[in-house]
Amino acid sequence: MSKKIPLLVVTGPTASGKTQLAIDLAKHFDGEIVGADSMQIYKYMNIGTAKPTYAEMQGIPHYLIDFLEPLESFSVAQYVTLAKQTIDHIRARSKLPVLAGGTGLYISSLLNNISFEDIESDAELREELKQMAEEKGAEYLHEQLKTCDPSLAEKLHPNNLGRIIRGIEVFKITGKTMTELQEKSRETPSNYDACVLGLCYRDREKLYSRINLRVDKMFEQGLLEEAKKLLDDGLIGTASQAIGYKELARYFAGEESLIEAKESIKQETRRYAKRQMTWLRRDTRVKWLYVDEYSDYSKLHESSVKLINFTEI
RNA sequence: AGGGGUAUGAUGUAAUGGUAACAUGCCGGUCUCCAAAACCGUUCUUGAGGGUUCAAGUCCUUCUACCCCUG
């Protein structure tokens, strides 16, 4: 039985200051950063995803950031595979891997060592099922799922079409139920001795005003031009869901004024932050750092260092 | 100053005189395969006073606020 790999995780809602803290901690502990952000993986989406600039990285190597073409699709399964490899490489050089980002699903999938079987997706089947839902109603598909994977059907609300479709799809392709596959993946224990730091604000309003301010700054930095270029090439899949770009697409299509688009970007970002917090709250591993309880950044940095103690680094 | 109109949750709207509704937001939550996604739940309302009526968001009246027109 091999020893567990020490892994520092810095997470929290958007605009809470993860990026800077992660970089500073990487410097402090001789680490290297592995991104855990479903949008920063894409190239050219720099301003809108608040990707760290080269200067901000301060010479710390960053992985799984800025490496995919926006037209390429990506999934959690791929993320976990890549992240594992990357962490192994970092360990091979005796550096501390620092996982930094706000995509809760990516982080928990990695930490819980979830093994996603390589199940291809069938676009035709999906389209077919979607049509069926439109014609016969969402309830009907839910009934269908009940016949092939009753325990998954029980967990899913009939309106949750996307997951219902995936459940049926998995069964039709593999002949195994999603429930079965999930149980199997639960059997493998985690490889990591993880220390999870969660940044947060006691005062929600403070976080929200940071978000609003940051969106204004993004526009000053040229978000509009960046989005225009990307949208002209056409965004699809994961990247097309990114906040900032999808609202500006509505502006470019003439469906929304620029002011409206900017407001919806702020609102969507606030709601995203809220969902991130909901996700993180239930993870008992998280050690919370309330940013607004510290008079300045160096104090926050100091107490984050104190929270980190690996059996061996 | 005169005339007209409007007033319903945080916001936008609905309700032949008969249990005030819907959407959005906020807040809370679910989530092991697109997750910056998807889905679910709770909360919150008739501008103020008086009157008519068995019963008023609805009719009458005074006030207040806002909008439009005339000067």
mmCIF file of C-alpha atoms (C1' of nucleotides) in Angstrom:
data_model
loop_
_atom_site.group_PDB
_atom_site.id
_atom_site.type_symbol
_atom_site.label_atom_id
_atom_site.label_comp_id
_atom_site.label_asym_id
_atom_site.label_seq_id
_atom_site.Cartn_x
_atom_site.Cartn_y
_atom_site.Cartn_z
ATOM 1 C CA MET A 1 0.000 0.000 0.000
ATOM 2 C CA SER A 2 1.545 3.243 -1.124
ATOM 3 C CA LYS A 3 1.494 6.415 0.877
ATOM 4 C CA LYS A 4 -1.144 9.007 0.209
ATOM 5 C CA ILE A 5 -0.155 12.002 -1.809
ATOM 6 C CA PRO A 6 -0.271 15.335 0.011
ATOM 7 C CA LEU A 7 -2.465 17.778 -1.817
ATOM 8 C CA LEU A 8 -3.287 21.349 -0.923
ATOM 9 C CA VAL A 9 -6.633 22.567 -2.217
ATOM 10 C CA VAL A 10 -7.621 26.221 -2.374
ATOM 11 C CA THR A 11 -11.222 26.798 -3.276
ATOM 12 C CA GLY A 12 -14.153 29.121 -2.616
ATOM 13 C CA PRO A 13 -16.702 31.144 -4.511
ATOM 14 C CA THR A 14 -15.721 33.254 -7.468
ATOM 15 C CA ALA A 15 -13.993 36.553 -6.636
ATOM 16 C CA SER A 16 -13.028 35.425 -3.133
ATOM 17 C CA GLY A 17 -9.300 35.657 -3.809
ATOM 18 C CA LYS A 18 -8.419 32.018 -4.452
ATOM 19 C CA THR A 19 -5.976 32.729 -7.228
ATOM 20 C CA GLN A 20 -3.689 34.986 -5.276
ATOM 21 C CA LEU A 21 -3.744 32.895 -2.118
ATOM 22 C CA ALA A 22 -3.030 29.706 -4.061
ATOM 23 C CA ILE A 23 -0.041 31.290 -5.778
ATOM 24 C CA ASP A 24 1.356 32.665 -2.545
ATOM 25 C CA LEU A 25 0.930 29.343 -0.782
ATOM 26 C CA ALA A 26 2.579 27.556 -3.664
ATOM 27 C CA LYS A 27 5.522 29.912 -3.258
ATOM 28 C CA HIS A 28 5.605 29.347 0.491
ATOM 29 C CA PHE A 29 5.475 25.543 0.330
ATOM 30 C CA ASP A 30 7.449 25.064 -2.858
ATOM 31 C CA GLY A 31 4.394 24.008 -4.807
ATOM 32 C CA GLU A 32 2.957 24.046 -8.285
ATOM 33 C CA ILE A 33 -0.573 24.836 -9.242
ATOM 34 C CA VAL A 34 -3.181 22.597 -10.809
ATOM 35 C CA GLY A 35 -6.274 24.455 -11.979
ATOM 36 C CA ALA A 36 -9.699 23.180 -10.993
ATOM 37 C CA ASP A 37 -11.816 25.469 -13.066
ATOM 38 C CA SER A 38 -14.105 24.309 -15.830
ATOM 39 C CA MET A 39 -13.706 27.497 -17.838
ATOM 40 C CA GLN A 40 -10.125 28.589 -17.273
ATOM 41 C CA ILE A 41 -9.098 25.422 -19.079
ATOM 42 C CA TYR A 42 -9.896 27.209 -22.313
ATOM 43 C CA LYS A 43 -7.501 29.339 -24.265
ATOM 44 C CA TYR A 44 -8.398 32.903 -25.236
ATOM 45 C CA MET A 45 -11.062 33.122 -22.553
ATOM 46 C CA ASN A 46 -8.843 35.233 -20.360
ATOM 47 C CA ILE A 47 -10.615 38.283 -19.093
ATOM 48 C CA GLY A 48 -14.040 36.723 -18.623
ATOM 49 C CA THR A 49 -12.787 33.761 -16.632
ATOM 50 C CA ALA A 50 -10.453 35.899 -14.520
ATOM 51 C CA LYS A 51 -7.559 33.686 -15.479
ATOM 52 C CA PRO A 52 -4.319 34.633 -13.721
ATOM 53 C CA THR A 53 -1.989 36.631 -15.919
ATOM 54 C CA TYR A 54 1.579 35.572 -16.529
ATOM 55 C CA ALA A 55 2.768 38.254 -14.110
ATOM 56 C CA GLU A 56 0.357 37.130 -11.418
ATOM 57 C CA MET A 57 1.647 33.582 -11.664
ATOM 58 C CA GLN A 58 4.996 34.830 -10.329
ATOM 59 C CA GLY A 59 6.913 32.060 -11.981
ATOM 60 C CA ILE A 60 4.866 29.306 -10.363
ATOM 61 C CA PRO A 61 4.047 26.611 -12.920
ATOM 62 C CA HIS A 62 0.344 26.316 -13.653
ATOM 63 C CA TYR A 63 -1.272 23.227 -15.135
ATOM 64 C CA LEU A 64 -4.700 22.492 -16.550
ATOM 65 C CA ILE A 65 -5.200 26.142 -17.308
ATOM 66 C CA ASP A 66 -5.275 27.702 -20.743
ATOM 67 C CA PHE A 67 -4.659 24.521 -22.711
ATOM 68 C CA LEU A 68 -7.848 23.686 -24.627
ATOM 69 C CA GLU A 69 -9.361 25.216 -27.745
ATOM 70 C CA PRO A 70 -12.752 26.736 -26.937
ATOM 71 C CA LEU A 71 -14.419 24.499 -29.496
ATOM 72 C CA GLU A 72 -13.240 21.337 -27.795
ATOM 73 C CA SER A 73 -15.599 19.719 -25.374
ATOM 74 C CA PHE A 74 -14.472 18.597 -21.984
ATOM 75 C CA SER A 75 -15.845 16.566 -19.136
ATOM 76 C CA VAL A 76 -15.264 15.761 -15.504
ATOM 77 C CA ALA A 77 -14.020 12.357 -16.500
ATOM 78 C CA GLN A 78 -11.269 13.879 -18.606
ATOM 79 C CA TYR A 79 -10.481 16.352 -15.871
ATOM 80 C CA VAL A 80 -9.955 13.676 -13.250
ATOM 81 C CA THR A 81 -7.680 11.686 -15.526
ATOM 82 C CA LEU A 82 -5.555 14.697 -16.409
ATOM 83 C CA ALA A 83 -5.426 16.021 -12.874
ATOM 84 C CA LYS A 84 -4.210 12.688 -11.528
ATOM 85 C CA GLN A 85 -1.416 12.551 -14.087
ATOM 86 C CA THR A 86 -0.433 16.133 -13.429
ATOM 87 C CA ILE A 87 -0.295 15.628 -9.692
ATOM 88 C CA ASP A 88 1.871 12.562 -10.155
ATOM 89 C CA HIS A 89 4.301 14.556 -12.259
ATOM 90 C CA ILE A 90 4.488 17.293 -9.674
ATOM 91 C CA ARG A 91 5.157 14.724 -6.950
ATOM 92 C CA ALA A 92 7.838 13.126 -9.039
ATOM 93 C CA ARG A 93 9.691 16.434 -8.798
ATOM 94 C CA SER A 94 9.073 16.538 -5.025
ATOM 95 C CA LYS A 95 6.930 19.645 -5.245
ATOM 96 C CA LEU A 96 3.630 20.170 -3.467
ATOM 97 C CA PRO A 97 0.617 20.038 -5.752
ATOM 98 C CA VAL A 98 -1.767 22.914 -5.101
ATOM 99 C CA LEU A 99 -5.224 22.458 -6.562
ATOM 100 C CA ALA A 100 -6.856 25.825 -7.092
ATOM 101 C CA GLY A 101 -10.254 26.623 -8.485
ATOM 102 C CA GLY A 102 -13.944 26.940 -7.948
ATOM 103 C CA THR A 103 -15.465 24.026 -9.828
ATOM 104 C CA GLY A 104 -16.724 21.937 -6.942
ATOM 105 C CA LEU A 105 -17.568 18.936 -9.053
ATOM 106 C CA TYR A 106 -14.041 18.696 -10.424
ATOM 107 C CA ILE A 107 -12.502 18.956 -6.987
ATOM 108 C CA SER A 108 -14.771 16.483 -5.261
ATOM 109 C CA SER A 109 -14.531 14.011 -8.113
ATOM 110 C CA LEU A 110 -10.772 14.073 -7.848
ATOM 111 C CA LEU A 111 -10.626 13.923 -4.058
ATOM 112 C CA ASN A 112 -13.173 11.133 -3.834
ATOM 113 C CA ASN A 113 -11.301 9.265 -6.509
ATOM 114 C CA ILE A 114 -14.323 8.767 -8.647
ATOM 115 C CA SER A 115 -13.609 6.559 -11.596
ATOM 116 C CA PHE A 116 -15.688 7.487 -14.550
ATOM 117 C CA GLU A 117 -15.906 4.674 -16.985
ATOM 118 C CA ASP A 118 -15.298 5.668 -20.492
ATOM 119 C CA ILE A 119 -18.802 5.690 -21.803
ATOM 120 C CA GLU A 120 -19.233 7.387 -25.082
ATOM 121 C CA SER A 121 -22.258 9.513 -25.688
ATOM 122 C CA ASP A 122 -24.725 9.011 -28.468
ATOM 123 C CA ALA A 123 -25.850 12.314 -29.894
ATOM 124 C CA GLU A 124 -28.574 10.709 -31.968
ATOM 125 C CA LEU A 125 -30.073 8.877 -29.049
ATOM 126 C CA ARG A 126 -29.994 12.048 -26.996
ATOM 127 C CA GLU A 127 -31.784 13.973 -29.687
ATOM 128 C CA GLU A 128 -34.359 11.231 -29.954
ATOM 129 C CA LEU A 129 -34.998 11.214 -26.220
ATOM 130 C CA LYS A 130 -35.219 14.969 -26.161
ATOM 131 C CA GLN A 131 -37.873 14.919 -28.840
ATOM 132 C CA MET A 132 -39.753 12.249 -26.989
ATOM 133 C CA ALA A 133 -39.766 14.459 -23.911
ATOM 134 C CA GLU A 134 -41.151 17.341 -25.929
ATOM 135 C CA GLU A 135 -43.909 15.271 -27.405
ATOM 136 C CA LYS A 136 -44.925 13.165 -24.471
ATOM 137 C CA GLY A 137 -43.727 15.286 -21.568
ATOM 138 C CA ALA A 138 -40.876 15.004 -19.098
ATOM 139 C CA GLU A 139 -42.887 12.605 -16.950
ATOM 140 C CA TYR A 140 -42.845 10.065 -19.717
ATOM 141 C CA LEU A 141 -39.046 9.942 -19.870
ATOM 142 C CA HIS A 142 -38.915 9.714 -16.132
ATOM 143 C CA GLU A 143 -41.139 6.648 -16.392
ATOM 144 C CA GLN A 144 -38.777 5.208 -18.976
ATOM 145 C CA LEU A 145 -35.859 5.672 -16.644
ATOM 146 C CA LYS A 146 -37.800 3.940 -13.898
ATOM 147 C CA THR A 147 -37.964 0.803 -15.963
ATOM 148 C CA CYS A 148 -34.196 0.626 -16.546
ATOM 149 C CA ASP A 149 -32.727 2.271 -13.436
ATOM 150 C CA PRO A 150 -35.366 2.686 -10.721
ATOM 151 C CA SER A 151 -33.075 3.932 -7.974
ATOM 152 C CA LEU A 152 -31.643 6.681 -10.185
ATOM 153 C CA ALA A 153 -35.168 7.631 -11.261
ATOM 154 C CA GLU A 154 -36.126 7.958 -7.641
ATOM 155 C CA LYS A 155 -33.277 10.379 -7.003
ATOM 156 C CA LEU A 156 -33.998 12.570 -10.005
ATOM 157 C CA HIS A 157 -36.833 15.050 -10.232
ATOM 158 C CA PRO A 158 -38.936 14.418 -13.372
ATOM 159 C CA ASN A 159 -38.033 17.866 -14.668
ATOM 160 C CA ASN A 160 -34.328 17.177 -14.519
ATOM 161 C CA LEU A 161 -34.271 16.192 -18.151
ATOM 162 C CA GLY A 162 -30.542 16.301 -18.766
ATOM 163 C CA ARG A 163 -29.718 13.718 -16.140
ATOM 164 C CA ILE A 164 -32.686 11.533 -16.982
ATOM 165 C CA ILE A 165 -31.510 11.392 -20.561
ATOM 166 C CA ARG A 166 -27.970 10.573 -19.494
ATOM 167 C CA GLY A 167 -29.273 7.812 -17.240
ATOM 168 C CA ILE A 168 -31.185 6.179 -20.066
ATOM 169 C CA GLU A 169 -28.299 6.702 -22.445
ATOM 170 C CA VAL A 170 -25.801 4.998 -20.152
ATOM 171 C CA PHE A 171 -28.091 2.024 -19.757
ATOM 172 C CA LYS A 172 -28.707 1.667 -23.476
ATOM 173 C CA ILE A 173 -25.031 1.921 -24.367
ATOM 174 C CA THR A 174 -23.499 -0.215 -21.634
ATOM 175 C CA GLY A 175 -26.348 -2.386 -20.485
ATOM 176 C CA LYS A 176 -25.376 -1.390 -16.946
ATOM 177 C CA THR A 177 -27.239 1.100 -14.836
ATOM 178 C CA MET A 178 -25.714 4.338 -13.706
ATOM 179 C CA THR A 179 -26.435 3.292 -10.141
ATOM 180 C CA GLU A 180 -24.334 0.177 -10.634
ATOM 181 C CA LEU A 181 -21.460 2.147 -12.125
ATOM 182 C CA GLN A 182 -21.575 4.692 -9.372
ATOM 183 C CA GLU A 183 -21.497 2.060 -6.669
ATOM 184 C CA LYS A 184 -18.506 0.465 -8.294
ATOM 185 C CA SER A 185 -16.600 3.730 -8.402
ATOM 186 C CA ARG A 186 -17.256 4.309 -4.739
ATOM 187 C CA GLU A 187 -15.200 1.272 -3.870
ATOM 188 C CA THR A 188 -11.871 2.859 -4.652
ATOM 189 C CA PRO A 189 -10.538 4.956 -1.771
ATOM 190 C CA SER A 190 -8.893 8.341 -2.225
ATOM 191 C CA ASN A 191 -5.219 8.610 -3.123
ATOM 192 C CA TYR A 192 -4.824 11.946 -1.478
ATOM 193 C CA ASP A 193 -4.012 13.360 1.894
ATOM 194 C CA ALA A 194 -5.862 16.556 1.145
ATOM 195 C CA CYS A 195 -5.937 19.801 3.035
ATOM 196 C CA VAL A 196 -8.863 21.797 1.714
ATOM 197 C CA LEU A 197 -8.944 25.538 2.341
ATOM 198 C CA GLY A 198 -12.183 27.321 1.538
ATOM 199 C CA LEU A 199 -12.211 31.075 1.165
ATOM 200 C CA CYS A 200 -15.442 32.787 2.003
ATOM 201 C CA TYR A 201 -17.012 35.990 3.221
ATOM 202 C CA ARG A 202 -19.078 36.268 6.396
ATOM 203 C CA ASP A 203 -20.812 39.248 4.867
ATOM 204 C CA ARG A 204 -22.414 38.193 1.612
ATOM 205 C CA GLU A 205 -22.807 41.804 0.533
ATOM 206 C CA LYS A 206 -19.045 42.277 0.593
ATOM 207 C CA LEU A 207 -18.511 39.368 -1.739
ATOM 208 C CA TYR A 208 -21.265 40.634 -4.005
ATOM 209 C CA SER A 209 -19.784 44.093 -4.257
ATOM 210 C CA ARG A 210 -16.433 42.528 -5.108
ATOM 211 C CA ILE A 211 -18.135 40.606 -7.870
ATOM 212 C CA ASN A 212 -19.838 43.698 -9.243
ATOM 213 C CA LEU A 213 -16.600 45.608 -9.170
ATOM 214 C CA ARG A 214 -14.754 42.823 -10.903
ATOM 215 C CA VAL A 215 -17.272 42.682 -13.731
ATOM 216 C CA ASP A 216 -16.835 46.423 -14.255
ATOM 217 C CA LYS A 217 -13.092 45.885 -14.399
ATOM 218 C CA MET A 218 -13.455 43.090 -16.923
ATOM 219 C CA PHE A 219 -15.212 45.492 -19.233
ATOM 220 C CA GLU A 220 -12.454 48.046 -18.754
ATOM 221 C CA GLN A 221 -9.914 45.377 -19.632
ATOM 222 C CA GLY A 222 -11.680 44.632 -22.885
ATOM 223 C CA LEU A 223 -14.136 41.839 -22.206
ATOM 224 C CA LEU A 224 -16.338 43.072 -25.006
ATOM 225 C CA GLU A 225 -13.605 42.656 -27.621
ATOM 226 C CA GLU A 226 -12.496 39.324 -26.221
ATOM 227 C CA ALA A 227 -16.051 38.014 -26.311
ATOM 228 C CA LYS A 228 -16.641 39.347 -29.804
ATOM 229 C CA LYS A 229 -13.681 37.457 -31.168
ATOM 230 C CA LEU A 230 -14.700 34.215 -29.503
ATOM 231 C CA LEU A 231 -18.342 34.496 -30.440
ATOM 232 C CA ASP A 232 -17.475 35.214 -34.052
ATOM 233 C CA ASP A 233 -15.767 31.833 -34.160
ATOM 234 C CA GLY A 234 -18.843 30.355 -32.499
ATOM 235 C CA LEU A 235 -18.749 28.926 -29.028
ATOM 236 C CA ILE A 236 -20.192 25.503 -28.415
ATOM 237 C CA GLY A 237 -20.279 22.948 -25.628
ATOM 238 C CA THR A 238 -18.804 23.678 -22.248
ATOM 239 C CA ALA A 239 -17.242 26.989 -23.223
ATOM 240 C CA SER A 240 -20.532 28.423 -24.457
ATOM 241 C CA GLN A 241 -21.900 28.187 -20.937
ATOM 242 C CA ALA A 242 -19.349 30.568 -19.490
ATOM 243 C CA ILE A 243 -20.789 33.568 -17.710
ATOM 244 C CA GLY A 244 -19.896 36.785 -19.460
ATOM 245 C CA TYR A 245 -19.747 35.386 -22.938
ATOM 246 C CA LYS A 246 -23.236 33.999 -23.116
ATOM 247 C CA GLU A 247 -24.769 37.272 -21.962
ATOM 248 C CA LEU A 248 -22.702 39.259 -24.426
ATOM 249 C CA ALA A 249 -23.880 36.909 -27.155
ATOM 250 C CA ARG A 250 -27.371 38.214 -26.446
ATOM 251 C CA TYR A 251 -26.081 41.756 -26.723
ATOM 252 C CA PHE A 252 -24.387 41.075 -30.052
ATOM 253 C CA ALA A 253 -27.594 39.451 -31.282
ATOM 254 C CA GLY A 254 -29.426 42.645 -30.437
ATOM 255 C CA GLU A 255 -31.615 40.963 -27.837
ATOM 256 C CA GLU A 256 -30.269 42.941 -24.917
ATOM 257 C CA SER A 257 -28.700 46.345 -24.409
ATOM 258 C CA LEU A 258 -25.117 46.517 -23.245
ATOM 259 C CA ILE A 259 -26.235 47.795 -19.870
ATOM 260 C CA GLU A 260 -28.671 44.924 -19.492
ATOM 261 C CA ALA A 261 -26.041 42.408 -20.514
ATOM 262 C CA LYS A 262 -23.619 43.808 -17.979
ATOM 263 C CA GLU A 263 -26.247 43.629 -15.245
ATOM 264 C CA SER A 264 -27.070 40.032 -16.087
ATOM 265 C CA ILE A 265 -23.397 39.140 -15.999
ATOM 266 C CA LYS A 266 -23.204 40.544 -12.492
ATOM 267 C CA GLN A 267 -26.351 38.781 -11.421
ATOM 268 C CA GLU A 268 -25.376 35.449 -12.929
ATOM 269 C CA THR A 269 -21.980 35.692 -11.271
ATOM 270 C CA ARG A 270 -23.571 36.377 -7.894
ATOM 271 C CA ARG A 271 -25.856 33.407 -8.293
ATOM 272 C CA TYR A 272 -22.962 31.256 -9.373
ATOM 273 C CA ALA A 273 -21.062 32.261 -6.247
ATOM 274 C CA LYS A 274 -24.057 31.280 -4.169
ATOM 275 C CA ARG A 275 -24.232 27.843 -5.758
ATOM 276 C CA GLN A 276 -20.527 27.376 -5.193
ATOM 277 C CA MET A 277 -21.011 28.082 -1.508
ATOM 278 C CA THR A 278 -23.914 25.670 -1.317
ATOM 279 C CA TRP A 279 -21.745 23.013 -2.867
ATOM 280 C CA LEU A 280 -18.802 23.640 -0.554
ATOM 281 C CA ARG A 281 -20.787 23.892 2.651
ATOM 282 C CA ARG A 282 -21.632 20.236 2.670
ATOM 283 C CA ASP A 283 -18.031 19.130 2.271
ATOM 284 C CA THR A 284 -16.859 18.518 5.810
ATOM 285 C CA ARG A 285 -13.200 18.513 4.800
ATOM 286 C CA VAL A 286 -13.222 22.212 4.078
ATOM 287 C CA LYS A 287 -11.348 24.435 6.500
ATOM 288 C CA TRP A 288 -12.903 27.850 6.172
ATOM 289 C CA LEU A 289 -11.095 31.135 5.992
ATOM 290 C CA TYR A 290 -13.380 34.142 6.238
ATOM 291 C CA VAL A 291 -11.676 36.821 4.239
ATOM 292 C CA ASP A 292 -13.543 39.730 5.808
ATOM 293 C CA GLU A 293 -12.404 38.734 9.280
ATOM 294 C CA TYR A 294 -8.820 39.674 8.509
ATOM 295 C CA SER A 295 -7.642 43.235 8.599
ATOM 296 C CA ASP A 296 -5.258 42.649 5.740
ATOM 297 C CA TYR A 297 -4.089 40.031 3.316
ATOM 298 C CA SER A 298 -0.890 39.128 5.154
ATOM 299 C CA LYS A 299 -2.943 38.089 8.195
ATOM 300 C CA LEU A 300 -5.109 35.892 6.028
ATOM 301 C CA HIS A 301 -2.033 34.376 4.465
ATOM 302 C CA GLU A 302 -0.534 33.758 7.892
ATOM 303 C CA SER A 303 -3.533 31.862 9.214
ATOM 304 C CA SER A 304 -3.877 29.863 6.045
ATOM 305 C CA VAL A 305 -0.305 28.676 6.497
ATOM 306 C CA LYS A 306 -1.138 27.617 10.046
ATOM 307 C CA LEU A 307 -4.037 25.496 8.839
ATOM 308 C CA ILE A 308 -1.779 23.465 6.630
ATOM 309 C CA ASN A 309 -0.073 20.518 8.182
ATOM 310 C CA PHE A 310 0.764 17.504 6.129
ATOM 311 C CA THR A 311 2.300 14.466 7.711
ATOM 312 C CA GLU A 312 5.018 14.781 5.107
ATOM 313 C CA ILE A 313 5.619 17.318 2.498
ATOM 314 C "C1'" A B 1 -52.540 76.282 -11.102
ATOM 315 C "C1'" G B 2 -56.247 73.296 -14.015
ATOM 316 C "C1'" G B 3 -57.501 68.507 -16.415
ATOM 317 C "C1'" G B 4 -56.564 63.223 -16.965
ATOM 318 C "C1'" G B 5 -54.284 58.671 -15.457
ATOM 319 C "C1'" U B 6 -51.742 55.150 -12.276
ATOM 320 C "C1'" A B 7 -50.910 52.935 -7.336
ATOM 321 C "C1'" U B 8 -50.959 44.920 -5.891
ATOM 322 C "C1'" G B 9 -44.328 41.200 -2.571
ATOM 323 C "C1'" A B 10 -37.676 43.484 -3.853
ATOM 324 C "C1'" U B 11 -39.118 43.872 -9.421
ATOM 325 C "C1'" G B 12 -42.590 43.100 -13.699
ATOM 326 C "C1'" U B 13 -47.550 41.735 -14.147
ATOM 327 C "C1'" A B 14 -52.751 38.992 -13.183
ATOM 328 C "C1'" A B 15 -57.414 38.673 -10.566
ATOM 329 C "C1'" U B 16 -67.075 39.015 -13.847
ATOM 330 C "C1'" G B 17 -67.732 42.650 -6.089
ATOM 331 C "C1'" G B 18 -66.745 36.317 -3.699
ATOM 332 C "C1'" U B 19 -60.201 31.884 -0.798
ATOM 333 C "C1'" A B 20 -55.066 37.626 -3.977
ATOM 334 C "C1'" A B 21 -52.304 34.484 -8.709
ATOM 335 C "C1'" C B 22 -47.951 34.060 -12.044
ATOM 336 C "C1'" A B 23 -42.974 35.123 -13.387
ATOM 337 C "C1'" U B 24 -38.254 37.018 -11.952
ATOM 338 C "C1'" G B 25 -35.023 38.197 -7.959
ATOM 339 C "C1'" C B 26 -33.571 37.225 -2.883
ATOM 340 C "C1'" C B 27 -32.790 33.191 0.466
ATOM 341 C "C1'" G B 28 -32.235 27.836 1.115
ATOM 342 C "C1'" G B 29 -31.202 23.152 -1.154
ATOM 343 C "C1'" U B 30 -30.009 18.671 -4.699
ATOM 344 C "C1'" C B 31 -26.171 16.943 -7.874
ATOM 345 C "C1'" U B 32 -20.908 10.789 -9.657
ATOM 346 C "C1'" C B 33 -20.436 11.744 -16.684
ATOM 347 C "C1'" C B 34 -21.857 19.067 -20.542
ATOM 348 C "C1'" A B 35 -21.267 21.769 -13.610
ATOM 349 C "C1'" A B 36 -19.784 29.243 -14.915
ATOM 350 C "C1'" A B 37 -24.603 23.672 -16.317
ATOM 351 C "C1'" A B 38 -29.226 21.469 -14.885
ATOM 352 C "C1'" C B 39 -32.996 20.832 -11.323
ATOM 353 C "C1'" C B 40 -35.989 21.646 -6.692
ATOM 354 C "C1'" G B 41 -38.048 24.301 -2.384
ATOM 355 C "C1'" U B 42 -39.337 28.394 1.134
ATOM 356 C "C1'" U B 43 -40.345 33.350 1.936
ATOM 357 C "C1'" C B 44 -42.528 38.089 0.687
ATOM 358 C "C1'" U B 45 -47.982 41.503 -1.685
ATOM 359 C "C1'" U B 46 -53.407 45.106 -2.491
ATOM 360 C "C1'" G B 47 -50.016 53.324 -0.818
ATOM 361 C "C1'" A B 48 -52.829 55.826 3.916
ATOM 362 C "C1'" G B 49 -57.598 57.046 6.087
ATOM 363 C "C1'" G B 50 -62.920 56.904 5.821
ATOM 364 C "C1'" G B 51 -67.486 55.032 3.467
ATOM 365 C "C1'" U B 52 -71.104 51.558 0.590
ATOM 366 C "C1'" U B 53 -71.792 46.063 0.960
ATOM 367 C "C1'" C B 54 -73.174 39.760 3.911
ATOM 368 C "C1'" A B 55 -68.439 40.389 1.187
ATOM 369 C "C1'" A B 56 -63.837 45.609 -1.608
ATOM 370 C "C1'" G B 57 -57.521 44.887 -5.046
ATOM 371 C "C1'" U B 58 -62.142 45.905 -7.602
ATOM 372 C "C1'" C B 59 -67.446 50.775 -6.197
ATOM 373 C "C1'" C B 60 -67.624 56.006 -3.641
ATOM 374 C "C1'" U B 61 -64.622 59.713 -0.979
ATOM 375 C "C1'" U B 62 -60.362 62.398 1.213
ATOM 376 C "C1'" C B 63 -55.152 62.409 1.430
ATOM 377 C "C1'" U B 64 -50.283 61.082 -0.360
ATOM 378 C "C1'" A B 65 -46.843 59.709 -4.232
ATOM 379 C "C1'" C B 66 -45.689 59.206 -9.272
ATOM 380 C "C1'" C B 67 -46.772 59.923 -14.657
ATOM 381 C "C1'" C B 68 -49.065 62.596 -18.859
ATOM 382 C "C1'" C B 69 -51.527 66.934 -20.999
ATOM 383 C "C1'" U B 70 -52.756 72.284 -20.740
ATOM 384 C "C1'" G B 71 -50.855 76.981 -18.883
#
